[in-house]
XYZ file of N, CA and C in Angstrom:
300
model
N 115.337 76.117 70.150
C 114.698 75.110 71.179
C 115.268 73.752 70.621
N 115.767 73.173 71.611
C 116.326 71.697 70.894
C 115.142 70.735 70.980
N 115.149 69.663 69.869
C 114.155 68.980 69.594
C 114.373 67.815 70.646
N 113.233 67.385 71.329
C 112.957 66.334 72.373
C 114.096 65.364 72.027
N 113.929 64.548 70.872
C 114.517 63.577 70.175
C 116.137 63.864 70.066
N 116.477 65.037 69.832
C 117.940 65.225 69.862
C 118.522 65.283 71.155
N 118.209 65.254 72.072
C 118.605 65.083 73.534
C 119.365 63.989 73.656
N 120.692 64.027 73.826
C 121.361 62.711 73.703
C 121.603 61.865 75.181
N 121.858 62.722 76.401
C 121.981 61.981 77.536
C 120.917 62.484 78.758
N 121.006 61.902 79.985
C 120.167 62.579 81.160
C 121.106 63.811 81.246
N 122.187 64.218 81.279
C 122.763 65.385 81.696
C 122.040 66.548 80.963
N 122.170 66.124 79.400
C 121.530 67.335 78.333
C 120.225 67.553 78.869
N 119.370 66.355 79.005
C 118.084 66.414 79.358
C 117.808 67.064 80.680
N 118.535 67.018 81.538
C 118.168 67.934 83.063
C 118.535 69.363 82.957
N 119.525 69.531 82.077
C 119.894 70.944 81.720
C 118.679 71.540 80.931
N 118.197 70.920 80.084
C 116.879 71.307 79.460
C 115.441 71.649 80.401
N 115.551 70.668 81.241
C 114.443 70.885 82.261
C 114.458 72.301 83.095
N 116.111 72.493 83.471
C 116.472 73.590 84.258
C 115.947 74.592 83.352
N 116.517 74.827 82.087
C 115.955 75.861 81.451
C 114.656 76.095 81.399
N 113.933 75.238 80.952
C 112.451 75.274 80.741
C 111.964 75.932 82.207
N 112.507 75.246 83.372
C 111.904 75.835 84.925
C 112.567 77.179 84.856
N 113.234 77.756 84.605
C 113.728 79.144 84.610
C 112.641 80.144 83.597
N 112.467 79.395 82.639
C 111.538 80.307 81.615
C 109.985 80.508 82.428
N 109.734 79.364 83.008
C 108.121 79.037 83.796
C 108.401 80.246 84.733
N 109.400 80.028 85.790
C 109.670 80.914 86.584
C 109.426 82.762 86.579
N 110.092 82.780 84.951
C 110.006 84.073 84.425
C 108.482 84.423 84.135
N 107.918 83.565 83.521
C 106.381 83.662 83.255
C 105.372 84.136 84.523
N 105.680 83.080 85.582
C 105.328 83.385 86.613
C 105.449 84.811 87.220
N 106.510 85.052 87.368
C 107.121 86.338 87.868
C 106.210 87.682 86.997
N 106.136 87.352 85.653
C 105.159 88.564 84.960
C 103.855 88.462 85.030
N 103.344 87.078 85.457
C 102.047 86.994 85.822
C 101.776 87.933 86.876
N 102.843 87.687 88.023
C 102.637 88.720 89.567
C 102.514 89.740 89.356
N 103.185 90.387 88.138
C 103.281 91.577 88.068
C 101.907 92.423 87.427
N 101.435 91.109 86.789
C 100.105 91.734 86.338
C 99.064 91.686 87.160
N 99.309 90.705 88.192
C 98.292 90.550 89.388
C 98.365 91.963 89.811
N 99.845 92.223 90.249
C 99.880 93.540 90.948
C 98.996 94.810 90.464
N 99.242 94.544 89.219
C 98.419 95.948 88.408
C 96.914 95.702 88.286
N 96.461 94.475 88.495
C 95.041 94.256 88.547
C 94.405 95.106 89.890
N 95.219 94.354 91.129
C 95.159 94.893 92.185
C 94.954 96.770 92.336
N 95.850 97.360 91.370
C 95.725 98.685 91.624
C 94.326 99.441 90.740
N 94.098 98.151 89.823
C 92.945 98.776 88.894
C 91.777 98.711 89.809
N 91.761 97.331 90.472
C 90.582 97.093 91.167
C 90.397 98.166 92.529
N 91.386 98.375 93.137
C 91.355 99.508 94.230
C 90.800 100.640 93.704
N 91.264 101.015 92.748
C 90.679 102.569 92.132
C 89.199 102.450 91.555
N 88.736 101.103 91.055
C 87.316 100.740 90.675
C 86.682 100.174 92.114
N 87.308 100.239 93.246
C 86.569 99.605 94.430
C 86.009 98.331 94.088
N 86.472 97.386 93.593
C 86.014 96.021 93.378
C 87.095 95.023 94.086
N 86.629 93.927 94.404
C 87.048 93.131 95.534
C 88.241 92.251 94.839
N 89.147 91.361 95.481
C 90.187 91.033 95.006
C 89.804 89.616 94.379
N 88.485 88.899 94.983
C 87.839 87.929 94.334
C 86.595 88.154 93.716
N 86.673 87.826 92.385
C 85.436 87.865 91.471
C 85.170 86.446 90.743
N 84.113 85.920 91.230
C 83.851 84.717 91.074
C 83.785 84.000 89.703
N 82.972 84.768 88.727
C 83.161 84.526 87.195
C 84.392 84.484 86.826
N 85.016 85.310 87.433
C 86.607 85.341 86.578
C 87.216 84.076 86.909
N 87.523 83.595 88.416
C 87.696 82.512 88.614
C 87.705 81.512 87.688
N 86.322 81.414 87.483
C 85.961 79.748 87.034
C 86.351 80.014 85.497
N 86.467 81.641 84.704
C 86.449 81.606 83.554
C 88.179 81.396 83.344
N 88.998 81.712 84.524
C 90.402 81.275 83.987
C 90.572 79.934 84.128
N 90.110 79.322 85.297
C 90.283 77.628 85.144
C 89.347 77.084 83.992
N 88.548 77.566 83.603
C 88.114 76.747 82.276
C 89.150 77.125 80.959
N 89.897 78.245 81.063
C 90.622 78.219 80.006
C 91.770 77.623 80.416
N 92.283 77.303 81.348
C 93.506 76.587 81.925
C 93.270 75.191 81.418
N 92.245 74.616 81.950
C 91.632 73.586 81.161
C 91.351 73.165 79.845
N 90.816 74.306 79.023
C 90.588 73.929 77.784
C 92.298 74.074 77.188
N 93.179 74.716 77.364
C 94.471 74.852 77.171
C 95.163 73.323 77.240
N 95.120 72.846 78.411
C 95.648 71.557 78.980
C 94.879 70.588 77.773
N 94.013 70.507 77.377
C 93.348 69.508 76.630
C 94.261 69.629 75.478
N 94.328 71.189 75.242
C 94.703 71.175 73.887
C 96.180 70.581 73.360
N 96.736 70.611 74.652
C 98.218 70.302 74.749
C 98.340 68.650 75.000
N 97.355 68.251 75.310
C 97.446 66.936 75.677
C 98.054 66.541 77.172
N 97.750 67.617 77.824
C 97.934 67.575 79.416
C 96.389 67.179 80.023
N 96.736 66.506 81.092
C 95.734 66.054 82.072
C 94.861 67.320 82.721
N 93.508 68.018 82.310
C 92.607 68.919 82.559
C 92.691 69.123 84.073
N 92.198 67.700 84.936
C 91.959 67.657 86.253
C 93.394 68.366 86.979
N 94.446 67.821 86.370
C 95.757 68.099 87.138
C 96.024 69.877 86.811
N 95.761 70.040 85.637
C 95.834 71.682 85.452
C 94.831 72.425 86.219
N 93.733 71.891 86.476
C 92.816 72.601 87.058
C 93.053 72.746 88.507
N 93.811 71.705 89.201
C 94.251 71.714 90.566
C 95.153 72.701 90.824
N 96.271 72.799 89.651
C 97.573 73.841 89.948
C 96.951 75.144 89.681
N 96.019 75.225 88.782
C 95.705 76.890 88.321
C 94.555 77.172 89.342
N 93.695 76.379 90.088
C 93.049 76.989 91.545
C 94.001 77.207 92.383
N 95.297 76.654 92.419
C 96.195 77.064 93.493
C 96.781 78.310 93.334
N 97.254 78.691 91.936
C 97.666 79.831 91.395
C 96.856 81.032 91.321
N 95.516 80.784 91.123
C 94.563 81.778 91.413
C 94.335 82.246 92.953
N 94.459 81.343 93.745
C 94.029 81.768 95.265
C 95.099 82.637 95.839
N 96.461 82.148 95.152
C 97.637 82.786 95.386
C 97.449 84.173 94.858
N 96.949 84.324 93.727
C 96.694 85.818 93.067
C 95.826 86.462 93.916
N 94.713 85.973 94.216
C 93.584 86.836 94.993
C 93.972 87.160 96.695
N 94.915 86.189 97.062
C 95.377 86.767 98.528
C 96.524 87.848 97.947
N 97.242 87.971 97.158
C 98.348 89.064 96.654
C 97.594 90.232 96.255
N 95.929 90.053 95.585
C 95.390 91.363 95.416
C 94.755 91.805 96.697
N 94.133 90.900 97.295
C 93.734 91.382 98.677
C 94.598 92.103 99.717
N 95.908 91.545 99.715
C 96.854 92.545 100.554
C 97.156 93.815 99.867
N 97.076 94.059 98.687
C 97.300 95.216 97.895
C 95.884 96.378 98.191
N 95.015 95.505 98.169
C 93.544 96.425 98.367
C 93.660 96.781 100.064
N 94.151 95.949 100.753
C 94.239 96.418 102.443
C 95.361 97.156 102.736
N 96.005 97.365 101.637
C 97.324 98.122 101.836
C 98.657 97.524 102.469
N 98.716 96.327 102.313
C 99.682 95.349 102.937
C 100.438 94.745 101.971
N 100.730 95.692 100.941
C 101.600 95.309 99.868
C 102.883 94.849 100.325
N 103.557 93.597 99.356
C 104.790 93.205 99.827
C 105.959 93.742 99.113
């Protein structure tokens, strides 16, 4: 990984951002695959897509990690709540037999 202060110009900086975005997308794709697995486990166990305490645990973890990295916990919470809601909708589709 390139040290941030070693990036010489805007084209190089943009290339670093684009590469990082690709890594983030790959991580989100892995998260989606994990959610698919969670849905299969929940279906077998007859659990609902939304488990309230787990939603709050995931959001609290994201806030804590954000603060540890010097990020705005409020912003990260808002992003994570959207991410979690999308995951719940994804699980719900699986539980109802409407997998994409």
